Amino acid sequence: MSPAELHADSIVIDGLIIAKWNRELFEDMRKGGLTMANCTVSVWEGFQATVDSICKSQKLMRENSDLVMPVRTTADIRKAKEIGKTGILFGFQNAHAYEDQIGYVEVFKQLGVGIVQMCYNTQNLVGTGCYERDGGLSGFGREIVAEMNRVGVMCDLSHVGSKTSEEVILESKKPVCYSHCLPSGLKEHPRNKSDEELKFIADHGGFVGVTMFAPFLAKGIDSTIDDYAEAIEYTMNIVGEDAIGIGTDFTQGHGQDFFEYLTHDKGYARRLTSFGKIINPLGIRTVGEFPNLTETLLKRGHSERVVRKIMGENWVNVLRDVWGE
């Protein structure tokens, strides 16, 4: 197959998109051949604000049902591929929306939330994020993990502290993930994961989605799609070809105010970090350029079989395990 044919034939999954929701994004998803994306509907929001966010998201999806459809199961992912739409999975980047109510885990699962990050950069009732002294998984957090396992919600550890991540990995009876991370072996950064952390999650049946967020790449805003592919390869050499996928962290369409919201604790309090200028790697600056990644991986010598795994098949397999299908 040509690169374009392989991309068109493959299941293509982005394990994390936090782009601005509108029809233009959905059109770009179709241009890029995305079969499914894990789209963030909660970061710092509590229960009520997250429900409101889901309501708005559902309305927008209904209004653009010619382009997108909701995903609750891996069968939905395959259906989206079959009918030429992009499946939308709701995800949280913070368990804060659960507040102190274990029952909310199942409520949000019924609303279509299939992946939840345990913490976003700082402390919550579950554990500790990557920008604070890490106290590990709380007793309440252990109950949340157990409930997520029970109802079929994947535990995401991308912005989570090292000790909390390790304890979630050991506590969970289902596979967990870094949905969007990069290796600190290529650049030292609080958000990047060490070789040891990557190996630990893979050795315990977990999964790694590799991001291309410029501040975490070695060459920053001067990165190209080949630099992104290098990070994928570096990670795959540690976790293996069955435990790796894509999690771009696309922030397409957002302005500086959104990044200010993300980089302050709770969205408004102390500053946690500063990203500076953000430009995605040359060659994959928009969601619509996703086919370039398939072409790049093939050009770098990866087989069609391995490229299919990286681009989406591995995500389908791990989600099937977590969702209990």
Short mmCIF file of the C-alpha atoms (twelve columns), coordinates in Angstrom:
data_MODEL
# 
_entry.id   MODEL 
# 
loop_
_atom_site.group_PDB 
_atom_site.id 
_atom_site.type_symbol 
_atom_site.label_atom_id 
_atom_site.label_alt_id 
_atom_site.label_comp_id 
_atom_site.label_asym_id 
_atom_site.label_seq_id 
_atom_site.Cartn_x 
_atom_site.Cartn_y 
_atom_site.Cartn_z 
_atom_site.pdbx_PDB_model_num 
ATOM 1   C CA . MET A 1   0.000   0.000  0.000  1 
ATOM 2   C CA . SER A 2   1.027   3.592  -0.462 1 
ATOM 3   C CA . PRO A 3   1.287   5.671  2.742  1 
ATOM 4   C CA . ALA A 4   -2.000  7.404  1.899  1 
ATOM 5   C CA . GLU A 5   -3.741  4.078  1.297  1 
ATOM 6   C CA . LEU A 6   -2.415  2.584  4.524  1 
ATOM 7   C CA . HIS A 7   -3.552  5.623  6.502  1 
ATOM 8   C CA . ALA A 8   -7.006  5.497  4.925  1 
ATOM 9   C CA . ASP A 9   -7.279  1.780  5.699  1 
ATOM 10  C CA . SER A 10  -5.985  1.971  9.294  1 
ATOM 11  C CA . ILE A 11  -7.798  2.677  12.526 1 
ATOM 12  C CA . VAL A 12  -6.278  6.004  13.591 1 
ATOM 13  C CA . ILE A 13  -6.669  7.018  17.235 1 
ATOM 14  C CA . ASP A 14  -5.487  10.123 19.059 1 
ATOM 15  C CA . GLY A 15  -5.323  9.357  22.766 1 
ATOM 16  C CA . LEU A 16  -5.575  13.004 23.827 1 
ATOM 17  C CA . ILE A 17  -6.946  16.102 22.126 1 
ATOM 18  C CA . ILE A 18  -7.764  19.247 24.072 1 
ATOM 19  C CA . ALA A 19  -8.400  21.457 21.038 1 
ATOM 20  C CA . LYS A 20  -11.131 24.099 20.782 1 
ATOM 21  C CA . TRP A 21  -14.450 22.371 20.072 1 
ATOM 22  C CA . ASN A 22  -16.141 23.541 16.876 1 
ATOM 23  C CA . ARG A 23  -17.101 22.315 13.430 1 
ATOM 24  C CA . GLU A 24  -13.744 23.381 12.010 1 
ATOM 25  C CA . LEU A 25  -12.013 20.929 14.352 1 
ATOM 26  C CA . PHE A 26  -14.364 18.113 13.349 1 
ATOM 27  C CA . GLU A 27  -13.733 18.878 9.668  1 
ATOM 28  C CA . ASP A 28  -9.996  18.749 10.299 1 
ATOM 29  C CA . MET A 29  -10.391 15.425 12.118 1 
ATOM 30  C CA . ARG A 30  -12.038 14.006 9.013  1 
ATOM 31  C CA . LYS A 31  -9.331  15.505 6.805  1 
ATOM 32  C CA . GLY A 32  -6.751  13.813 9.013  1 
ATOM 33  C CA . GLY A 33  -8.546  10.478 8.850  1 
ATOM 34  C CA . LEU A 34  -9.067  10.202 12.614 1 
ATOM 35  C CA . THR A 35  -11.162 7.201  13.596 1 
ATOM 36  C CA . MET A 36  -11.397 8.257  17.241 1 
ATOM 37  C CA . ALA A 37  -10.098 10.864 19.632 1 
ATOM 38  C CA . ASN A 38  -10.111 11.067 23.428 1 
ATOM 39  C CA . CYS A 39  -11.381 14.629 23.866 1 
ATOM 40  C CA . THR A 40  -10.985 16.460 27.174 1 
ATOM 41  C CA . VAL A 41  -14.223 17.680 28.765 1 
ATOM 42  C CA . SER A 42  -12.842 18.429 32.256 1 
ATOM 43  C CA . VAL A 43  -9.589  19.803 33.662 1 
ATOM 44  C CA . TRP A 44  -10.109 21.958 36.739 1 
ATOM 45  C CA . GLU A 45  -13.929 21.804 36.730 1 
ATOM 46  C CA . GLY A 46  -15.950 20.243 39.545 1 
ATOM 47  C CA . PHE A 47  -18.973 17.968 39.123 1 
ATOM 48  C CA . GLN A 48  -21.571 20.507 37.975 1 
ATOM 49  C CA . ALA A 49  -19.297 22.403 35.596 1 
ATOM 50  C CA . THR A 50  -18.173 19.101 34.073 1 
ATOM 51  C CA . VAL A 51  -21.768 17.993 33.518 1 
ATOM 52  C CA . ASP A 52  -22.374 21.355 31.828 1 
ATOM 53  C CA . SER A 53  -19.302 20.803 29.644 1 
ATOM 54  C CA . ILE A 54  -20.576 17.374 28.598 1 
ATOM 55  C CA . CYS A 55  -23.997 18.852 27.777 1 
ATOM 56  C CA . LYS A 56  -22.396 21.448 25.485 1 
ATOM 57  C CA . SER A 57  -20.218 18.786 23.886 1 
ATOM 58  C CA . GLN A 58  -23.172 16.494 23.226 1 
ATOM 59  C CA . LYS A 59  -25.122 19.350 21.637 1 
ATOM 60  C CA . LEU A 60  -22.203 20.254 19.369 1 
ATOM 61  C CA . MET A 61  -21.818 16.615 18.344 1 
ATOM 62  C CA . ARG A 62  -25.535 16.349 17.518 1 
ATOM 63  C CA . GLU A 63  -25.271 19.470 15.376 1 
ATOM 64  C CA . ASN A 64  -22.303 17.938 13.524 1 
ATOM 65  C CA . SER A 65  -23.426 14.329 13.373 1 
ATOM 66  C CA . ASP A 66  -22.441 14.157 9.709  1 
ATOM 67  C CA . LEU A 67  -18.805 14.266 10.895 1 
ATOM 68  C CA . VAL A 68  -18.666 12.778 14.398 1 
ATOM 69  C CA . MET A 69  -20.331 10.175 16.601 1 
ATOM 70  C CA . PRO A 70  -20.052 9.243  20.295 1 
ATOM 71  C CA . VAL A 71  -17.859 6.324  21.366 1 
ATOM 72  C CA . ARG A 72  -18.728 4.137  24.352 1 
ATOM 73  C CA . THR A 73  -17.281 0.794  23.188 1 
ATOM 74  C CA . THR A 74  -14.579 -0.502 20.856 1 
ATOM 75  C CA . ALA A 75  -17.416 -1.644 18.577 1 
ATOM 76  C CA . ASP A 76  -18.285 2.059  18.264 1 
ATOM 77  C CA . ILE A 77  -14.694 2.741  17.179 1 
ATOM 78  C CA . ARG A 78  -14.971 0.149  14.428 1 
ATOM 79  C CA . LYS A 79  -18.382 1.519  13.420 1 
ATOM 80  C CA . ALA A 80  -16.935 5.024  13.145 1 
ATOM 81  C CA . LYS A 81  -14.251 3.637  10.824 1 
ATOM 82  C CA . GLU A 82  -16.837 1.797  8.757  1 
ATOM 83  C CA . ILE A 83  -19.108 4.791  8.214  1 
ATOM 84  C CA . GLY A 84  -16.367 7.396  7.788  1 
ATOM 85  C CA . LYS A 85  -16.920 9.476  10.913 1 
ATOM 86  C CA . THR A 86  -14.658 10.406 13.822 1 
ATOM 87  C CA . GLY A 87  -15.650 8.791  17.110 1 
ATOM 88  C CA . ILE A 88  -15.508 11.075 20.131 1 
ATOM 89  C CA . LEU A 89  -14.611 9.621  23.516 1 
ATOM 90  C CA . PHE A 90  -15.060 11.918 26.511 1 
ATOM 91  C CA . GLY A 91  -12.098 12.084 28.877 1 
ATOM 92  C CA . PHE A 92  -11.052 13.983 31.997 1 
ATOM 93  C CA . GLN A 93  -7.577  15.339 32.693 1 
ATOM 94  C CA . ASN A 94  -8.334  15.450 36.404 1 
ATOM 95  C CA . ALA A 95  -10.368 13.317 38.802 1 
ATOM 96  C CA . HIS A 96  -11.441 16.564 40.495 1 
ATOM 97  C CA . ALA A 97  -14.882 16.255 38.869 1 
ATOM 98  C CA . TYR A 98  -15.508 13.169 41.029 1 
ATOM 99  C CA . GLU A 99  -15.219 15.476 44.051 1 
ATOM 100 C CA . ASP A 100 -15.543 13.209 47.125 1 
ATOM 101 C CA . GLN A 101 -18.266 10.972 45.663 1 
ATOM 102 C CA . ILE A 102 -17.249 7.509  44.506 1 
ATOM 103 C CA . GLY A 103 -20.676 7.102  42.889 1 
ATOM 104 C CA . TYR A 104 -19.853 9.858  40.415 1 
ATOM 105 C CA . VAL A 105 -17.428 7.483  38.653 1 
ATOM 106 C CA . GLU A 106 -20.321 5.393  37.364 1 
ATOM 107 C CA . VAL A 107 -22.479 8.440  36.635 1 
ATOM 108 C CA . PHE A 108 -19.815 9.895  34.339 1 
ATOM 109 C CA . LYS A 109 -19.156 6.501  32.762 1 
ATOM 110 C CA . GLN A 110 -22.844 6.430  31.807 1 
ATOM 111 C CA . LEU A 111 -22.340 9.867  30.221 1 
ATOM 112 C CA . GLY A 112 -19.589 8.469  27.989 1 
ATOM 113 C CA . VAL A 113 -16.423 9.185  30.001 1 
ATOM 114 C CA . GLY A 114 -14.007 6.322  29.310 1 
ATOM 115 C CA . ILE A 115 -10.593 7.711  30.371 1 
ATOM 116 C CA . VAL A 116 -9.833  9.791  33.477 1 
ATOM 117 C CA . GLN A 117 -6.498  11.226 34.543 1 
ATOM 118 C CA . MET A 118 -6.016  10.846 38.279 1 
ATOM 119 C CA . CYS A 119 -4.565  14.329 38.872 1 
ATOM 120 C CA . TYR A 120 -3.751  17.377 36.785 1 
ATOM 121 C CA . ASN A 121 -0.354  18.771 37.821 1 
ATOM 122 C CA . THR A 122 -1.223  19.302 41.507 1 
ATOM 123 C CA . GLN A 123 -2.782  17.619 44.520 1 
ATOM 124 C CA . ASN A 124 -6.399  16.486 44.630 1 
ATOM 125 C CA . LEU A 125 -8.284  14.039 46.814 1 
ATOM 126 C CA . VAL A 126 -6.917  11.090 44.833 1 
ATOM 127 C CA . GLY A 127 -3.190  11.802 44.737 1 
ATOM 128 C CA . THR A 128 -0.503  14.207 43.582 1 
ATOM 129 C CA . GLY A 129 0.356   15.767 40.244 1 
ATOM 130 C CA . CYS A 130 3.784   16.141 38.648 1 
ATOM 131 C CA . TYR A 131 4.451   19.713 39.811 1 
ATOM 132 C CA . GLU A 132 4.263   19.034 43.555 1 
ATOM 133 C CA . ARG A 133 6.009   16.969 46.228 1 
ATOM 134 C CA . ASP A 134 4.405   13.593 45.667 1 
ATOM 135 C CA . GLY A 135 2.503   12.100 48.594 1 
ATOM 136 C CA . GLY A 136 1.276   9.100  46.618 1 
ATOM 137 C CA . LEU A 137 -2.183  7.625  46.156 1 
ATOM 138 C CA . SER A 138 -4.619  8.407  48.977 1 
ATOM 139 C CA . GLY A 139 -6.945  5.922  50.629 1 
ATOM 140 C CA . PHE A 140 -9.839  7.582  48.804 1 
ATOM 141 C CA . GLY A 141 -7.777  7.331  45.624 1 
ATOM 142 C CA . ARG A 142 -7.507  3.568  46.045 1 
ATOM 143 C CA . GLU A 143 -11.286 3.373  46.224 1 
ATOM 144 C CA . ILE A 144 -11.587 5.538  43.116 1 
ATOM 145 C CA . VAL A 145 -9.183  3.243  41.225 1 
ATOM 146 C CA . ALA A 146 -11.193 0.203  42.290 1 
ATOM 147 C CA . GLU A 147 -14.423 1.833  41.128 1 
ATOM 148 C CA . MET A 148 -12.881 2.881  37.815 1 
ATOM 149 C CA . ASN A 149 -11.796 -0.729 37.345 1 
ATOM 150 C CA . ARG A 150 -15.290 -1.953 38.179 1 
ATOM 151 C CA . VAL A 151 -17.210 0.275  35.785 1 
ATOM 152 C CA . GLY A 152 -14.553 0.298  33.044 1 
ATOM 153 C CA . VAL A 153 -12.786 3.670  33.057 1 
ATOM 154 C CA . MET A 154 -9.101  3.832  32.166 1 
ATOM 155 C CA . CYS A 155 -6.724  5.419  34.696 1 
ATOM 156 C CA . ASP A 156 -4.509  8.004  32.980 1 
ATOM 157 C CA . LEU A 157 -1.233  9.092  34.626 1 
ATOM 158 C CA . SER A 158 0.159   11.655 32.171 1 
ATOM 159 C CA . HIS A 159 0.271   14.679 34.512 1 
ATOM 160 C CA . VAL A 160 0.530   12.565 37.671 1 
ATOM 161 C CA . GLY A 161 3.477   12.486 40.077 1 
ATOM 162 C CA . SER A 162 5.902   9.579  39.943 1 
ATOM 163 C CA . LYS A 163 4.986   7.980  43.285 1 
ATOM 164 C CA . THR A 164 1.237   8.368  42.766 1 
ATOM 165 C CA . SER A 165 1.638   6.880  39.281 1 
ATOM 166 C CA . GLU A 166 3.568   3.888  40.602 1 
ATOM 167 C CA . GLU A 167 0.930   3.232  43.259 1 
ATOM 168 C CA . VAL A 168 -1.938  3.487  40.745 1 
ATOM 169 C CA . ILE A 169 -0.131  1.060  38.442 1 
ATOM 170 C CA . LEU A 170 0.219   -1.417 41.307 1 
ATOM 171 C CA . GLU A 171 -3.305  -0.831 42.641 1 
ATOM 172 C CA . SER A 172 -5.211  -1.131 39.373 1 
ATOM 173 C CA . LYS A 173 -6.480  -4.523 38.256 1 
ATOM 174 C CA . LYS A 174 -6.897  -3.168 34.711 1 
ATOM 175 C CA . PRO A 175 -4.281  -1.651 32.373 1 
ATOM 176 C CA . VAL A 176 -3.492  2.022  32.998 1 
ATOM 177 C CA . CYS A 177 -1.877  4.556  30.671 1 
ATOM 178 C CA . TYR A 178 0.177   7.621  30.092 1 
ATOM 179 C CA . SER A 179 -2.182  8.857  27.377 1 
ATOM 180 C CA . HIS A 180 0.146   11.692 26.345 1 
ATOM 181 C CA . CYS A 181 3.759   11.857 27.465 1 
ATOM 182 C CA . LEU A 182 7.342   12.046 26.213 1 
ATOM 183 C CA . PRO A 183 10.536  10.369 27.446 1 
ATOM 184 C CA . SER A 184 12.813  12.342 29.739 1 
ATOM 185 C CA . GLY A 185 15.659  10.422 28.070 1 
ATOM 186 C CA . LEU A 186 15.268  12.901 25.194 1 
ATOM 187 C CA . LYS A 187 14.475  15.961 27.326 1 
ATOM 188 C CA . GLU A 188 14.402  16.438 31.088 1 
ATOM 189 C CA . HIS A 189 11.055  17.966 32.099 1 
ATOM 190 C CA . PRO A 190 8.635   17.422 35.024 1 
ATOM 191 C CA . ARG A 191 5.992   16.214 32.548 1 
ATOM 192 C CA . ASN A 192 8.248   13.697 30.830 1 
ATOM 193 C CA . LYS A 193 8.684   10.098 31.977 1 
ATOM 194 C CA . SER A 194 11.964  8.365  32.736 1 
ATOM 195 C CA . ASP A 195 13.023  5.152  31.046 1 
ATOM 196 C CA . GLU A 196 12.349  3.384  34.354 1 
ATOM 197 C CA . GLU A 197 8.809   4.782  34.575 1 
ATOM 198 C CA . LEU A 198 8.056   3.816  30.983 1 
ATOM 199 C CA . LYS A 199 9.356   0.296  31.536 1 
ATOM 200 C CA . PHE A 200 7.440   -0.031 34.822 1 
ATOM 201 C CA . ILE A 201 4.056   0.793  33.309 1 
ATOM 202 C CA . ALA A 202 4.677   -1.510 30.335 1 
ATOM 203 C CA . ASP A 203 5.880   -4.360 32.567 1 
ATOM 204 C CA . HIS A 204 2.574   -4.104 34.446 1 
ATOM 205 C CA . GLY A 205 0.404   -4.312 31.337 1 
ATOM 206 C CA . GLY A 206 0.070   -0.565 30.867 1 
ATOM 207 C CA . PHE A 207 0.088   1.645  27.784 1 
ATOM 208 C CA . VAL A 208 1.916   4.750  26.569 1 
ATOM 209 C CA . GLY A 209 0.577   7.390  24.188 1 
ATOM 210 C CA . VAL A 210 3.355   9.652  22.886 1 
ATOM 211 C CA . THR A 211 2.698   13.383 22.662 1 
ATOM 212 C CA . MET A 212 4.231   16.010 20.390 1 
ATOM 213 C CA . PHE A 213 3.636   19.017 22.684 1 
ATOM 214 C CA . ALA A 214 6.512   21.327 21.769 1 
ATOM 215 C CA . PRO A 215 7.661   22.392 25.289 1 
ATOM 216 C CA . PHE A 216 8.380   18.719 26.111 1 
ATOM 217 C CA . LEU A 217 10.291  17.925 22.887 1 
ATOM 218 C CA . ALA A 218 14.076  18.255 22.795 1 
ATOM 219 C CA . LYS A 219 14.022  20.860 20.011 1 
ATOM 220 C CA . GLY A 220 10.925  22.665 21.292 1 
ATOM 221 C CA . ILE A 221 9.185   24.814 18.695 1 
ATOM 222 C CA . ASP A 222 11.885  23.955 16.144 1 
ATOM 223 C CA . SER A 223 10.799  20.302 16.156 1 
ATOM 224 C CA . THR A 224 9.665   18.480 13.030 1 
ATOM 225 C CA . ILE A 225 7.512   15.417 12.505 1 
ATOM 226 C CA . ASP A 226 10.755  13.396 12.384 1 
ATOM 227 C CA . ASP A 227 11.582  14.548 15.918 1 
ATOM 228 C CA . TYR A 228 8.143   13.345 16.977 1 
ATOM 229 C CA . ALA A 229 8.733   10.013 15.232 1 
ATOM 230 C CA . GLU A 230 12.086  9.732  17.023 1 
ATOM 231 C CA . ALA A 231 10.296  10.126 20.374 1 
ATOM 232 C CA . ILE A 232 7.803   7.411  19.377 1 
ATOM 233 C CA . GLU A 233 10.672  5.093  18.437 1 
ATOM 234 C CA . TYR A 234 12.606  5.832  21.633 1 
ATOM 235 C CA . THR A 235 9.529   4.990  23.695 1 
ATOM 236 C CA . MET A 236 8.681   1.888  21.659 1 
ATOM 237 C CA . ASN A 237 12.195  0.538  22.240 1 
ATOM 238 C CA . ILE A 238 11.371  0.559  25.965 1 
ATOM 239 C CA . VAL A 239 7.694   -0.476 26.093 1 
ATOM 240 C CA . GLY A 240 7.488   -2.682 22.996 1 
ATOM 241 C CA . GLU A 241 5.362   -2.499 19.854 1 
ATOM 242 C CA . ASP A 242 2.115   -3.587 21.567 1 
ATOM 243 C CA . ALA A 243 2.021   -0.959 24.330 1 
ATOM 244 C CA . ILE A 244 2.467   2.235  22.318 1 
ATOM 245 C CA . GLY A 245 0.182   4.659  20.534 1 
ATOM 246 C CA . ILE A 246 -0.456  8.309  19.759 1 
ATOM 247 C CA . GLY A 247 -1.630  11.006 22.158 1 
ATOM 248 C CA . THR A 248 -0.818  14.296 20.461 1 
ATOM 249 C CA . ASP A 249 -2.198  16.781 23.030 1 
ATOM 250 C CA . PHE A 250 -3.449  18.970 20.176 1 
ATOM 251 C CA . THR A 251 -4.503  22.386 21.517 1 
ATOM 252 C CA . GLN A 252 -5.634  23.616 18.110 1 
ATOM 253 C CA . GLY A 253 -7.742  26.775 18.101 1 
ATOM 254 C CA . HIS A 254 -6.998  27.933 21.650 1 
ATOM 255 C CA . GLY A 255 -5.507  31.292 22.567 1 
ATOM 256 C CA . GLN A 256 -3.136  32.366 25.338 1 
ATOM 257 C CA . ASP A 257 -5.972  32.697 27.864 1 
ATOM 258 C CA . PHE A 258 -6.550  28.950 27.661 1 
ATOM 259 C CA . PHE A 259 -2.889  28.191 28.421 1 
ATOM 260 C CA . GLU A 260 -3.025  30.592 31.367 1 
ATOM 261 C CA . TYR A 261 -5.991  28.573 32.643 1 
ATOM 262 C CA . LEU A 262 -4.096  25.295 32.259 1 
ATOM 263 C CA . THR A 263 -0.851  26.480 33.851 1 
ATOM 264 C CA . HIS A 264 -2.327  27.920 37.052 1 
ATOM 265 C CA . ASP A 265 -3.343  25.679 39.923 1 
ATOM 266 C CA . LYS A 266 -7.137  25.148 39.831 1 
ATOM 267 C CA . GLY A 267 -7.127  27.350 36.730 1 
ATOM 268 C CA . TYR A 268 -6.685  30.614 38.640 1 
ATOM 269 C CA . ALA A 269 -4.292  30.267 41.622 1 
ATOM 270 C CA . ARG A 270 -0.473  29.974 41.716 1 
ATOM 271 C CA . ARG A 271 1.445   29.629 38.482 1 
ATOM 272 C CA . LEU A 272 2.770   26.098 38.004 1 
ATOM 273 C CA . THR A 273 4.715   26.471 34.774 1 
ATOM 274 C CA . SER A 274 4.999   28.605 31.659 1 
ATOM 275 C CA . PHE A 275 4.987   27.030 28.221 1 
ATOM 276 C CA . GLY A 276 6.143   30.033 26.211 1 
ATOM 277 C CA . LYS A 277 5.436   29.945 22.506 1 
ATOM 278 C CA . ILE A 278 3.695   26.788 21.295 1 
ATOM 279 C CA . ILE A 279 4.120   25.585 17.721 1 
ATOM 280 C CA . ASN A 280 3.467   21.961 16.838 1 
ATOM 281 C CA . PRO A 281 6.177   20.075 14.935 1 
ATOM 282 C CA . LEU A 282 6.569   20.984 11.283 1 
ATOM 283 C CA . GLY A 283 4.607   18.440 9.269  1 
ATOM 284 C CA . ILE A 284 1.894   17.825 11.873 1 
ATOM 285 C CA . ARG A 285 0.858   21.297 12.952 1 
ATOM 286 C CA . THR A 286 -2.846  20.568 12.539 1 
ATOM 287 C CA . VAL A 287 -5.072  17.534 13.070 1 
ATOM 288 C CA . GLY A 288 -5.622  17.468 9.309  1 
ATOM 289 C CA . GLU A 289 -1.959  16.591 8.779  1 
ATOM 290 C CA . PHE A 290 -2.256  13.250 10.601 1 
ATOM 291 C CA . PRO A 291 -1.599  11.236 7.385  1 
ATOM 292 C CA . ASN A 292 1.937   12.670 7.384  1 
ATOM 293 C CA . LEU A 293 2.705   10.673 10.531 1 
ATOM 294 C CA . THR A 294 1.848   7.366  8.866  1 
ATOM 295 C CA . GLU A 295 4.039   8.354  5.919  1 
ATOM 296 C CA . THR A 296 6.914   9.401  8.195  1 
ATOM 297 C CA . LEU A 297 6.860   6.161  10.197 1 
ATOM 298 C CA . LEU A 298 6.902   4.129  6.978  1 
ATOM 299 C CA . LYS A 299 9.762   6.214  5.560  1 
ATOM 300 C CA . ARG A 300 11.736  5.566  8.754  1 
ATOM 301 C CA . GLY A 301 11.572  1.843  8.082  1 
ATOM 302 C CA . HIS A 302 8.636   0.614  10.150 1 
ATOM 303 C CA . SER A 303 6.488   -2.164 8.684  1 
ATOM 304 C CA . GLU A 304 2.847   -1.656 7.764  1 
ATOM 305 C CA . ARG A 305 1.928   -4.033 10.604 1 
ATOM 306 C CA . VAL A 306 3.781   -1.973 13.223 1 
ATOM 307 C CA . VAL A 307 2.523   1.342  11.839 1 
ATOM 308 C CA . ARG A 308 -1.084  0.115  12.089 1 
ATOM 309 C CA . LYS A 309 -0.446  -0.792 15.737 1 
ATOM 310 C CA . ILE A 310 1.068   2.588  16.588 1 
ATOM 311 C CA . MET A 311 -1.591  4.587  14.757 1 
ATOM 312 C CA . GLY A 312 -4.531  2.989  16.540 1 
ATOM 313 C CA . GLU A 313 -4.814  -0.785 16.819 1 
ATOM 314 C CA . ASN A 314 -2.959  -0.890 20.133 1 
ATOM 315 C CA . TRP A 315 -5.342  1.692  21.621 1 
ATOM 316 C CA . VAL A 316 -8.322  -0.447 20.583 1 
ATOM 317 C CA . ASN A 317 -6.834  -3.516 22.265 1 
ATOM 318 C CA . VAL A 318 -6.049  -1.841 25.580 1 
ATOM 319 C CA . LEU A 319 -9.399  -0.026 25.717 1 
ATOM 320 C CA . ARG A 320 -11.178 -3.354 25.121 1 
ATOM 321 C CA . ASP A 321 -9.376  -4.763 28.169 1 
ATOM 322 C CA . VAL A 322 -10.196 -1.779 30.368 1 
ATOM 323 C CA . TRP A 323 -13.803 -1.430 29.258 1 
ATOM 324 C CA . GLY A 324 -14.402 -5.143 29.885 1 
ATOM 325 C CA . GLU A 325 -15.613 -6.096 26.425 1 
# 
